[in-house]
RNA sequence: GCCCUUGUGGCGGAAUUGGUAGACGCGCUGGAUUCAAAAUCCAGUUCCUUCGGGAGUGGGGGUUCGAUUCCCCCCGGGGGUACCA
């Protein structure tokens, strides 16, 4: 019988579904293992061949772990709220729930054809009210909690209120922006609104006016990780900083723990550094400077207190609250003008014009108590309001930006560090000997920093402080398609939780998804929904990362109506053991999940401090992009130029072309034939009149010789709709089968690497599968397996592959597993093996990789039940023993010959035997043998 | 700029602790089969060569009997971040 993947795969897909083979129970005597993929956002484009890469790897690992005796949780679901579905709704009027539903059906069907062992009984989407009820519940938990910095954990806000009632604000150590002090009596005398205003400064989910990233086109606020290069990550629209009243999450309270606990998890170093840079811890001092003619003090933050003798001026952020107060009348006009300028600048402009120095003198002065001089105060764009205190002491001699600023505004520069002892050290390095610095002179920089910190604290003008770059996460989105924030405002505007019995706050139906003109969510139009029990609802919704911050916990107990996850389920599954997904989530999803998880851990809802024990980032599967060069010359005629005719002097636009039109696509010689050109202009009728220029002259469509070849330019890049280079897995599976597709994706290269898709290469894996199938069949196509005992060389082939596959799966090296299978199949074919004792373990070994064909062969071998339930084979070292070993023999480290010696030969015997070899004589004759290095079992090296 | 990561045949890649560089597959070349093609099978395939051998893992240097692997400097690709005081 021929190997027919289509019928085999259909048969076993049905069998698995009917028998619920992959259903997993929360009760088991076996050790648990939780393998998770980052769940997809179901976009309208469906899956392309790049998406399943991680899913295949995790599926192989999940199957392997099951066969190794683990109770494996391996679920899948959908991250279903988000901007694209809503933008689509604005464009087409189709409700996001409708398009999302259609997209999910498409994703599910595509995944079903790839043989994954997901437990679909645990499937959910984040837009299900049953799911987001608990997202809202966690939000309320955040609202109801504060961070006790003394205990270093989050606690119920009721404990803080109790403290206020007994001793007021004194003795409270908590993460907050609160600057009010009050006694217990004062607290009790306050009204509800006033108490609420104070408490919001402590809550883990809180409302405050903050400079946020406002995106006009999307009509919403965005978190820092949703802004890339000054434009929105989704859509690339301009973003500006705007003060707005927003919900935020106090992730900064966890900055130190998020940083410290990176040491405890098995993640790629790259991902750990991304996170630790994002958290951005720095150690320094907070200092107060006296202001000339004002009672207020100017508070600054510096990491270089040692350089204070070089501080010749101060710079405030333009938004700094003191600016208005301390600006002198002389400078008022100039300052106002400068503020107009900075307000007009978009984030994008600010970022792209970093080199440009701008600023304005306020007319005010501060006192540098160490140099005993009055130093001028400026405002400047390069000082950011939301880092540190929004003010700096400028030391032009030891900071590039301060230096540039001082040069432009002609401010004094005093060298305070002699770096001559450290050649190559620049301004950034904390190296050198202090000069021009009074009592610090002659000290090394690190010692000077330490001494200054002491002085500052002694004199009471400041204190040591650790700062983080990490900002609190804005949590409000002025959009429709997200979880409603479950908050009601009473007549005084005091926010109240929606009662648990009223959760979920369901998203009401809507047909106008356009953002409102006043920057509120489209939900604000739904007044009958907004007004509720004499209160008004919060109309903002949660951001995309809300549901994904805890979804991995829901799989543990997906149907639970009474809790986000039951105590027993989370005690059993603990945390995700292996998490596979793309590296693009380092500062977003992976940061927020760690934060939410730690928060839930503090309150006793989860038993572990980290959500994901081990993380692997799979690489991207790239596509070939084919471009046509379109001449940008001014004349009317559209001229395409063959890639071999393109010269440096010309100016060309690169037009991506659908790869199916291109012959030999992906190669250096990729080209459009006359037929390809015909397809191209049918697809892009605006080019119907275009001229195509090759070495042979200029041609128009329909007037080309048969031999006409128009060269295209090939590049490796992203697989994407806009490059018309998407390869759909369905097409590949239809032709070769899911088993072949799975193995080929793994065979392509190491999981973590990005690599280009090459449809041609799949033939190799396809041939392998047929060859392996052929081992079970005789010349006449009859299933034929022998019960004879296997020969030692057959057992050796088998146990070699068993050993290799076991160790390679353990280190996630799936590509070398596939090679090992190919080698074994080639060897067994040469040996003519059809012994049951060899083929049975081989089928088991193959089943995590190619589950359908393994089930089929398992059944044909006469077994009952699924091969996925049997034990994974382990090797026996006895079958691998060799009588003799082929030693490479090198002269001075260069291999010259090989020789076989018995495996049990000793070092001395090997040396003697090697030196006696005839072939060796011509290399050593006339030379002195200085040394012979023998590594038993490996090699022999003769040094002459 | 800073941080991380990566560089091996025409291509994807292998070499797990310093020990036969190029496993496995694609592609290519030749042959068998075929009227022919596809498919299949067999052989070859790092480069140079006077056929002795020589060179070779981005480039240069070093450690070592021996380096793709360790160390130093430089160059290229990918990613992160970016006035963070």
Short mmCIF file of C-alpha atoms in Angstrom, two decimals, chain A residues 207-649:
data_model
loop_
_atom_site.label_atom_id
_atom_site.label_comp_id
_atom_site.label_asym_id
_atom_site.label_seq_id
_atom_site.Cartn_x
_atom_site.Cartn_y
_atom_site.Cartn_z
CA UNK A 207 -6.65 57.15 38.43
CA UNK A 208 -4.43 60.13 37.95
CA UNK A 209 -3.73 62.91 35.50
CA UNK A 210 -0.58 61.96 33.70
CA UNK A 211 1.25 62.77 30.53
CA UNK A 212 0.21 59.86 28.36
CA UNK A 213 0.75 58.76 24.79
CA UNK A 214 -2.28 60.03 22.92
CA UNK A 215 -2.87 58.76 19.42
CA UNK A 216 -5.28 61.03 17.56
CA UNK A 217 -5.93 58.70 14.62
CA UNK A 218 -6.71 55.69 16.81
CA UNK A 219 -8.52 58.00 19.21
CA UNK A 220 -6.95 56.36 22.25
CA UNK A 221 -4.18 56.41 24.79
CA UNK A 222 -1.38 53.87 24.40
CA UNK A 223 1.07 52.27 26.84
CA UNK A 224 4.80 52.86 26.39
CA UNK A 225 5.33 49.41 24.91
CA UNK A 226 2.60 50.07 22.35
CA UNK A 227 4.57 53.03 20.97
CA UNK A 228 7.57 52.32 18.74
CA UNK A 229 9.78 55.09 17.34
CA UNK A 230 7.29 57.74 18.34
CA UNK A 231 4.38 56.22 16.41
CA UNK A 232 1.73 53.67 17.34
CA UNK A 233 2.82 50.06 17.00
CA UNK A 234 -0.54 49.25 15.40
CA UNK A 235 -0.90 51.28 12.25
CA UNK A 236 2.10 53.60 12.67
CA UNK A 237 0.09 56.71 13.54
CA UNK A 238 1.58 59.79 15.24
CA UNK A 239 1.54 59.92 19.02
CA UNK A 240 1.73 62.97 21.26
CA UNK A 241 2.18 63.48 25.01
CA UNK A 242 -0.99 64.82 26.57
CA UNK A 243 -2.08 65.19 30.19
CA UNK A 244 -5.20 63.09 30.74
CA UNK A 245 -7.09 61.51 33.61
CA UNK A 246 -6.38 57.83 33.17
CA UNK A 247 -6.48 54.53 34.95
CA UNK A 248 -2.99 53.15 35.55
CA UNK A 249 -1.49 50.07 37.17
CA UNK A 250 1.25 50.51 39.74
CA UNK A 251 3.76 48.13 38.12
CA UNK A 252 6.59 50.34 39.42
CA UNK A 253 5.99 48.96 42.92
CA UNK A 254 7.26 45.65 41.55
CA UNK A 255 10.28 47.03 39.67
CA UNK A 256 12.89 45.61 42.01
CA UNK A 257 11.25 42.20 42.29
CA UNK A 258 10.69 41.98 38.55
CA UNK A 259 14.39 42.64 38.15
CA UNK A 260 15.64 40.35 40.92
CA UNK A 261 13.50 37.37 40.01
CA UNK A 262 14.86 37.28 36.46
CA UNK A 263 17.71 35.35 38.07
CA UNK A 264 15.33 32.60 39.14
CA UNK A 265 13.80 31.81 35.74
CA UNK A 266 15.09 29.85 32.78
CA UNK A 267 14.68 32.43 30.02
CA UNK A 268 16.94 33.38 27.12
CA UNK A 269 19.56 35.92 28.14
CA UNK A 270 18.35 38.25 25.41
CA UNK A 271 14.87 38.34 26.93
CA UNK A 272 16.25 38.92 30.41
CA UNK A 273 18.37 41.86 29.26
CA UNK A 274 15.45 43.37 27.36
CA UNK A 275 13.44 43.27 30.57
CA UNK A 276 16.20 44.51 32.81
CA UNK A 277 16.90 47.43 30.42
CA UNK A 278 13.21 48.22 30.33
CA UNK A 279 13.09 48.27 34.13
CA UNK A 280 16.24 50.41 34.02
CA UNK A 281 17.44 50.53 37.61
CA UNK A 282 19.89 53.29 38.54
CA UNK A 283 21.41 54.25 41.86
CA UNK A 284 22.01 57.83 42.84
CA UNK A 285 20.91 60.68 45.03
CA UNK A 286 17.89 62.88 45.36
CA UNK A 287 19.07 66.39 46.30
CA UNK A 288 17.50 69.70 47.21
CA UNK A 289 18.92 73.03 46.07
CA UNK A 290 17.99 76.42 47.48
CA UNK A 291 16.38 78.83 45.03
CA UNK A 292 17.37 82.47 45.06
CA UNK A 293 14.42 84.56 46.20
CA UNK A 294 12.01 81.64 46.76
CA UNK A 295 11.18 79.45 49.74
CA UNK A 296 10.75 76.31 47.66
CA UNK A 297 13.65 74.05 47.05
CA UNK A 298 14.55 72.54 43.73
CA UNK A 299 14.60 68.74 43.84
CA UNK A 300 16.88 66.96 41.41
CA UNK A 301 18.08 63.40 40.82
CA UNK A 302 21.63 62.46 39.92
CA UNK A 303 23.71 59.31 39.65
CA UNK A 304 26.88 61.36 39.81
CA UNK A 305 26.95 63.30 43.09
CA UNK A 306 30.76 63.24 42.82
CA UNK A 307 30.62 65.77 39.98
CA UNK A 308 28.74 68.41 41.91
CA UNK A 309 31.70 70.83 41.85
CA UNK A 310 31.26 70.83 38.07
CA UNK A 311 27.54 71.60 38.23
CA UNK A 312 27.36 75.04 36.60
CA UNK A 313 23.64 75.27 35.83
CA UNK A 314 20.31 73.51 36.32
CA UNK A 315 17.80 72.27 33.77
CA UNK A 316 14.11 71.62 34.33
CA UNK A 317 11.68 69.82 32.08
CA UNK A 318 9.45 72.31 30.24
CA UNK A 319 6.40 70.86 32.04
CA UNK A 320 8.00 71.22 35.49
CA UNK A 321 5.53 72.81 37.99
CA UNK A 322 8.11 75.34 39.26
CA UNK A 323 8.71 76.85 35.83
CA UNK A 324 5.87 79.33 35.98
CA UNK A 325 6.69 80.38 39.53
CA UNK A 326 10.41 81.07 39.20
CA UNK A 327 10.50 82.59 35.73
CA UNK A 328 11.46 86.26 36.03
CA UNK A 329 9.52 88.98 34.26
CA UNK A 330 12.49 89.72 32.01
CA UNK A 331 12.46 86.17 30.71
CA UNK A 332 8.69 85.59 30.70
CA UNK A 333 8.19 86.30 27.00
CA UNK A 334 11.09 84.11 25.90
CA UNK A 335 9.95 81.25 28.13
CA UNK A 336 6.36 81.42 26.88
CA UNK A 337 7.61 81.29 23.32
CA UNK A 338 9.81 78.31 24.07
CA UNK A 339 6.95 76.46 25.77
CA UNK A 340 4.80 77.06 22.68
CA UNK A 341 7.54 75.51 20.62
CA UNK A 342 7.91 72.41 22.81
CA UNK A 343 4.14 71.92 22.95
CA UNK A 344 3.96 71.94 19.19
CA UNK A 345 6.51 69.18 18.83
CA UNK A 346 5.25 65.63 18.33
CA UNK A 347 6.96 62.70 20.01
CA UNK A 348 8.24 61.66 16.61
CA UNK A 349 9.93 65.03 16.04
CA UNK A 350 11.43 65.05 19.49
CA UNK A 351 12.92 61.62 18.95
CA UNK A 352 14.23 62.06 15.45
CA UNK A 353 15.86 65.41 16.28
CA UNK A 354 17.69 64.22 19.36
CA UNK A 355 20.93 65.83 18.31
CA UNK A 356 19.43 69.30 18.26
CA UNK A 357 19.88 71.21 21.53
CA UNK A 358 17.07 73.50 22.62
CA UNK A 359 16.35 75.36 25.84
CA UNK A 360 15.57 78.67 27.49
CA UNK A 361 16.86 80.61 30.50
CA UNK A 362 14.28 81.22 33.25
CA UNK A 363 16.10 84.14 34.81
CA UNK A 364 16.18 82.23 38.09
CA UNK A 365 19.17 80.99 40.07
CA UNK A 366 19.88 78.10 42.42
CA UNK A 367 22.62 77.87 44.98
CA UNK A 368 25.37 75.27 44.66
CA UNK A 369 26.36 74.96 48.29
CA UNK A 370 29.58 73.11 47.47
CA UNK A 371 31.03 75.70 45.13
CA UNK A 372 29.14 78.44 46.95
CA UNK A 373 28.04 79.98 43.67
CA UNK A 374 24.72 80.94 42.16
CA UNK A 375 23.99 78.94 39.07
CA UNK A 376 21.40 79.74 36.38
CA UNK A 377 18.29 77.67 35.83
CA UNK A 378 17.13 76.69 32.32
CA UNK A 379 14.35 74.62 30.86
CA UNK A 380 15.24 72.18 28.12
CA UNK A 381 13.55 69.50 26.08
CA UNK A 382 16.19 66.95 26.95
CA UNK A 383 15.02 66.78 30.53
CA UNK A 384 11.93 64.60 30.84
CA UNK A 385 9.21 65.36 33.34
CA UNK A 386 8.38 61.75 34.05
CA UNK A 387 11.83 60.52 34.97
CA UNK A 388 13.41 61.23 38.34
CA UNK A 389 12.20 64.62 39.52
CA UNK A 390 12.01 66.27 36.12
CA UNK A 391 15.05 68.38 37.00
CA UNK A 392 18.81 67.90 36.82
CA UNK A 393 22.01 69.53 37.89
CA UNK A 394 24.03 69.92 34.71
CA UNK A 395 27.68 68.90 34.68
CA UNK A 396 28.92 69.80 31.20
CA UNK A 397 32.35 68.29 31.77
CA UNK A 398 30.98 64.80 32.37
CA UNK A 399 27.75 64.49 30.43
CA UNK A 400 27.44 64.69 26.64
CA UNK A 401 24.04 66.37 26.65
CA UNK A 402 25.02 68.88 29.31
CA UNK A 403 28.18 69.57 27.34
CA UNK A 404 26.26 70.23 24.13
CA UNK A 405 23.82 72.46 26.00
CA UNK A 406 26.59 74.42 27.76
CA UNK A 407 28.39 74.93 24.48
CA UNK A 408 25.27 76.25 22.77
CA UNK A 409 24.29 78.61 25.59
CA UNK A 410 27.85 79.55 26.44
CA UNK A 411 27.77 78.28 30.02
CA UNK A 412 30.90 77.58 32.09
CA UNK A 413 32.49 74.12 31.89
CA UNK A 414 34.66 73.04 34.81
CA UNK A 415 36.67 69.83 34.49
CA UNK A 416 36.24 67.83 37.66
CA UNK A 417 37.69 64.48 36.66
CA UNK A 418 41.19 63.75 35.42
CA UNK A 419 40.90 60.72 33.13
CA UNK A 420 44.53 60.66 32.00
CA UNK A 421 45.15 57.56 34.09
CA UNK A 422 42.48 55.72 32.10
CA UNK A 423 43.21 56.00 28.39
CA UNK A 424 40.13 55.38 26.29
CA UNK A 425 37.68 56.21 29.08
CA UNK A 426 35.02 58.72 28.06
CA UNK A 427 32.44 60.90 29.80
CA UNK A 428 30.17 57.94 30.56
CA UNK A 429 32.73 55.90 32.45
CA UNK A 430 32.83 56.29 36.19
CA UNK A 431 36.62 56.40 36.14
CA UNK A 432 39.31 58.95 37.00
CA UNK A 433 40.74 61.17 39.72
CA UNK A 434 38.76 64.10 41.14
CA UNK A 435 40.15 67.61 40.46
CA UNK A 436 38.80 71.14 41.06
CA UNK A 437 36.49 69.56 43.61
CA UNK A 438 37.52 70.81 47.02
CA UNK A 439 37.61 68.04 49.57
CA UNK A 440 37.17 65.37 46.87
CA UNK A 441 40.41 66.23 45.06
CA UNK A 442 42.69 63.28 44.50
CA UNK A 443 40.02 60.66 45.10
CA UNK A 444 39.02 57.95 42.64
CA UNK A 445 35.50 58.42 41.26
CA UNK A 446 33.77 55.48 43.03
CA UNK A 447 35.17 56.59 46.40
CA UNK A 448 34.14 60.18 45.69
CA UNK A 449 30.57 59.07 44.90
CA UNK A 450 30.39 57.22 48.18
CA UNK A 451 31.80 60.15 50.19
CA UNK A 452 29.44 62.66 48.56
CA UNK A 453 26.41 60.45 49.29
CA UNK A 454 27.43 60.45 52.93
CA UNK A 455 27.94 64.24 52.98
CA UNK A 456 24.58 64.88 51.33
CA UNK A 457 22.80 62.78 53.90
CA UNK A 458 24.75 64.30 56.81
CA UNK A 459 23.95 67.82 55.70
CA UNK A 460 20.30 66.91 55.23
CA UNK A 461 20.22 68.20 51.66
CA UNK A 462 19.25 64.93 50.09
CA UNK A 463 19.43 61.17 50.28
CA UNK A 464 20.41 58.05 48.40
CA UNK A 465 17.78 56.97 45.94
CA UNK A 466 17.21 54.18 43.50
CA UNK A 467 15.34 55.16 40.36
CA UNK A 468 13.70 53.05 37.72
CA UNK A 469 13.03 53.80 34.11
CA UNK A 470 9.93 51.61 34.28
CA UNK A 471 6.72 53.65 34.34
CA UNK A 472 3.30 52.81 35.70
CA UNK A 473 1.22 51.24 32.97
CA UNK A 474 -1.68 53.25 31.56
CA UNK A 475 -4.71 51.02 31.61
CA UNK A 476 -7.50 53.09 30.01
CA UNK A 477 -8.32 52.79 26.36
CA UNK A 478 -10.90 55.00 24.72
CA UNK A 479 -12.05 52.13 22.56
CA UNK A 480 -15.01 49.79 22.25
CA UNK A 481 -13.56 46.34 21.68
CA UNK A 482 -12.10 45.57 25.09
CA UNK A 483 -13.13 44.63 28.60
CA UNK A 484 -15.21 47.41 30.23
CA UNK A 485 -13.49 48.73 33.35
CA UNK A 486 -15.89 47.61 36.13
CA UNK A 487 -16.18 50.91 37.93
CA UNK A 488 -19.13 53.21 38.69
CA UNK A 489 -18.85 56.85 39.75
CA UNK A 490 -21.22 58.19 42.36
CA UNK A 491 -22.66 61.69 42.47
CA UNK A 492 -19.40 63.02 43.96
CA UNK A 493 -17.34 61.37 41.27
CA UNK A 494 -15.95 58.82 43.69
CA UNK A 495 -15.13 55.56 41.91
CA UNK A 496 -16.85 52.44 43.26
CA UNK A 497 -16.39 48.81 42.28
CA UNK A 498 -19.25 47.18 40.42
CA UNK A 499 -20.46 44.48 42.81
CA UNK A 500 -19.10 41.00 42.18
CA UNK A 501 -22.63 39.71 41.69
CA UNK A 502 -22.97 42.16 38.77
CA UNK A 503 -19.82 40.94 37.02
CA UNK A 504 -19.10 40.66 34.23
CA UNK A 505 -19.91 44.17 33.10
CA UNK A 506 -20.78 43.10 29.60
CA UNK A 507 -19.87 45.09 26.58
CA UNK A 508 -23.17 46.51 25.31
CA UNK A 509 -24.08 46.14 21.64
CA UNK A 510 -23.10 49.11 19.52
CA UNK A 511 -23.14 50.00 15.87
CA UNK A 512 -21.06 53.17 15.76
CA UNK A 513 -17.46 52.38 16.60
CA UNK A 514 -15.98 55.75 15.65
CA UNK A 515 -14.00 57.37 18.45
CA UNK A 516 -15.87 60.34 19.93
CA UNK A 517 -14.73 63.86 19.21
CA UNK A 518 -14.04 64.65 22.86
CA UNK A 519 -11.59 61.76 23.29
CA UNK A 520 -13.96 59.46 25.14
CA UNK A 521 -14.71 55.86 24.28
CA UNK A 522 -17.56 55.11 21.81
CA UNK A 523 -19.30 53.55 24.82
CA UNK A 524 -19.95 57.09 26.13
CA UNK A 525 -22.64 57.44 23.43
CA UNK A 526 -24.61 54.64 25.00
CA UNK A 527 -26.17 56.82 27.69
CA UNK A 528 -28.73 54.23 28.84
CA UNK A 529 -25.82 51.95 29.61
CA UNK A 530 -23.64 54.66 31.14
CA UNK A 531 -26.30 55.76 33.64
CA UNK A 532 -26.82 52.97 36.08
CA UNK A 533 -28.51 53.02 39.52
CA UNK A 534 -27.97 56.75 39.91
CA UNK A 535 -24.30 56.39 39.09
CA UNK A 536 -22.33 56.63 35.88
CA UNK A 537 -20.21 53.89 34.39
CA UNK A 538 -16.59 54.16 33.46
CA UNK A 539 -16.64 54.17 29.66
CA UNK A 540 -12.99 53.41 29.01
CA UNK A 541 -12.05 49.82 28.30
CA UNK A 542 -8.99 47.78 29.17
CA UNK A 543 -5.92 47.55 26.94
CA UNK A 544 -4.99 44.53 24.81
CA UNK A 545 -2.65 43.15 27.41
CA UNK A 546 -5.30 42.76 30.14
CA UNK A 547 -6.62 39.32 29.22
CA UNK A 548 -3.25 37.96 28.18
CA UNK A 549 -1.77 38.91 31.56
CA UNK A 550 -3.44 35.99 33.27
CA UNK A 551 -4.94 33.69 30.58
CA UNK A 552 -2.43 30.91 31.29
CA UNK A 553 -4.05 30.45 34.72
CA UNK A 554 -7.52 30.06 33.24
CA UNK A 555 -6.54 26.95 31.24
CA UNK A 556 -5.94 25.17 34.53
CA UNK A 557 -9.67 25.36 35.24
CA UNK A 558 -11.34 26.89 32.20
CA UNK A 559 -15.00 26.14 33.03
CA UNK A 560 -14.99 27.47 36.57
CA UNK A 561 -17.93 29.82 37.25
CA UNK A 562 -17.08 30.54 40.88
CA UNK A 563 -13.47 31.62 40.66
CA UNK A 564 -10.83 32.68 38.13
CA UNK A 565 -9.24 29.30 38.85
CA UNK A 566 -9.91 26.90 41.69
CA UNK A 567 -7.42 26.63 44.52
CA UNK A 568 -6.96 22.90 43.85
CA UNK A 569 -6.30 23.41 40.12
CA UNK A 570 -3.67 26.06 40.63
CA UNK A 571 -2.09 24.08 43.46
CA UNK A 572 -1.83 21.13 41.09
CA UNK A 573 -0.56 22.89 37.94
CA UNK A 574 1.45 25.57 39.79
CA UNK A 575 2.86 27.50 36.83
CA UNK A 576 3.74 27.11 33.17
CA UNK A 577 6.75 24.83 32.86
CA UNK A 578 7.53 25.60 29.23
CA UNK A 579 6.34 28.68 27.37
CA UNK A 580 7.05 29.07 23.66
CA UNK A 581 6.46 32.26 21.73
CA UNK A 582 7.94 35.12 19.75
CA UNK A 583 10.51 37.48 21.23
CA UNK A 584 8.41 40.58 20.45
CA UNK A 585 6.56 40.36 23.77
CA UNK A 586 9.53 41.14 26.03
CA UNK A 587 8.42 44.56 27.24
CA UNK A 588 4.67 44.02 26.94
CA UNK A 589 2.88 40.77 27.63
CA UNK A 590 5.77 39.07 29.46
CA UNK A 591 6.30 42.07 31.69
CA UNK A 592 2.63 42.50 32.56
CA UNK A 593 2.03 38.78 33.20
CA UNK A 594 4.95 38.65 35.57
CA UNK A 595 3.53 41.71 37.36
CA UNK A 596 -0.02 40.35 37.64
CA UNK A 597 1.27 36.98 38.72
CA UNK A 598 3.39 38.46 41.51
CA UNK A 599 0.42 40.51 42.61
CA UNK A 600 -1.80 37.42 42.76
CA UNK A 601 1.02 35.62 44.57
CA UNK A 602 1.20 38.37 47.22
CA UNK A 603 -2.49 38.01 47.90
CA UNK A 604 -2.22 34.23 48.10
CA UNK A 605 -4.11 33.36 44.93
CA UNK A 606 -1.24 31.56 43.18
CA UNK A 607 1.48 29.45 44.79
CA UNK A 608 4.49 30.60 42.73
CA UNK A 609 6.15 34.01 42.34
CA UNK A 610 6.72 33.59 38.59
CA UNK A 611 4.28 32.53 35.84
CA UNK A 612 6.66 30.99 33.29
CA UNK A 613 9.49 28.76 34.48
CA UNK A 614 11.15 28.27 31.12
CA UNK A 615 10.75 30.41 28.04
CA UNK A 616 11.84 29.71 24.48
CA UNK A 617 11.59 32.32 21.74
CA UNK A 618 10.97 30.74 18.39
CA UNK A 619 12.41 32.47 15.33
CA UNK A 620 10.45 33.94 12.51
CA UNK A 621 9.90 32.06 9.29
CA UNK A 622 10.69 34.56 6.64
CA UNK A 623 9.43 34.83 3.12
CA UNK A 624 10.98 35.78 -0.18
CA UNK A 625 9.94 39.23 -1.32
CA UNK A 626 10.02 39.81 -5.08
CA UNK A 627 10.34 43.40 -6.27
CA UNK A 628 10.02 45.09 -9.64
CA UNK A 629 12.02 48.25 -10.21
CA UNK A 630 9.84 51.11 -11.38
CA UNK A 631 11.75 54.08 -12.76
CA UNK A 632 10.90 57.32 -10.95
CA UNK A 633 11.67 59.48 -13.98
CA UNK A 634 9.35 62.42 -14.48
CA UNK A 635 7.78 61.46 -17.83
CA UNK A 636 4.28 60.09 -18.03
CA UNK A 637 5.25 56.64 -19.30
CA UNK A 638 5.56 54.05 -16.51
CA UNK A 639 8.82 52.19 -17.07
CA UNK A 640 9.79 48.99 -15.27
CA UNK A 641 13.47 48.11 -15.48
CA UNK A 642 14.79 44.53 -15.35
CA UNK A 643 16.89 43.99 -12.20
CA UNK A 644 20.05 43.30 -14.27
CA UNK A 645 19.63 46.68 -16.02
CA UNK A 646 19.25 48.75 -12.89
CA UNK A 647 22.11 51.21 -12.38
CA UNK A 648 23.20 53.34 -9.47
CA UNK A 649 22.45 56.62 -11.19
#
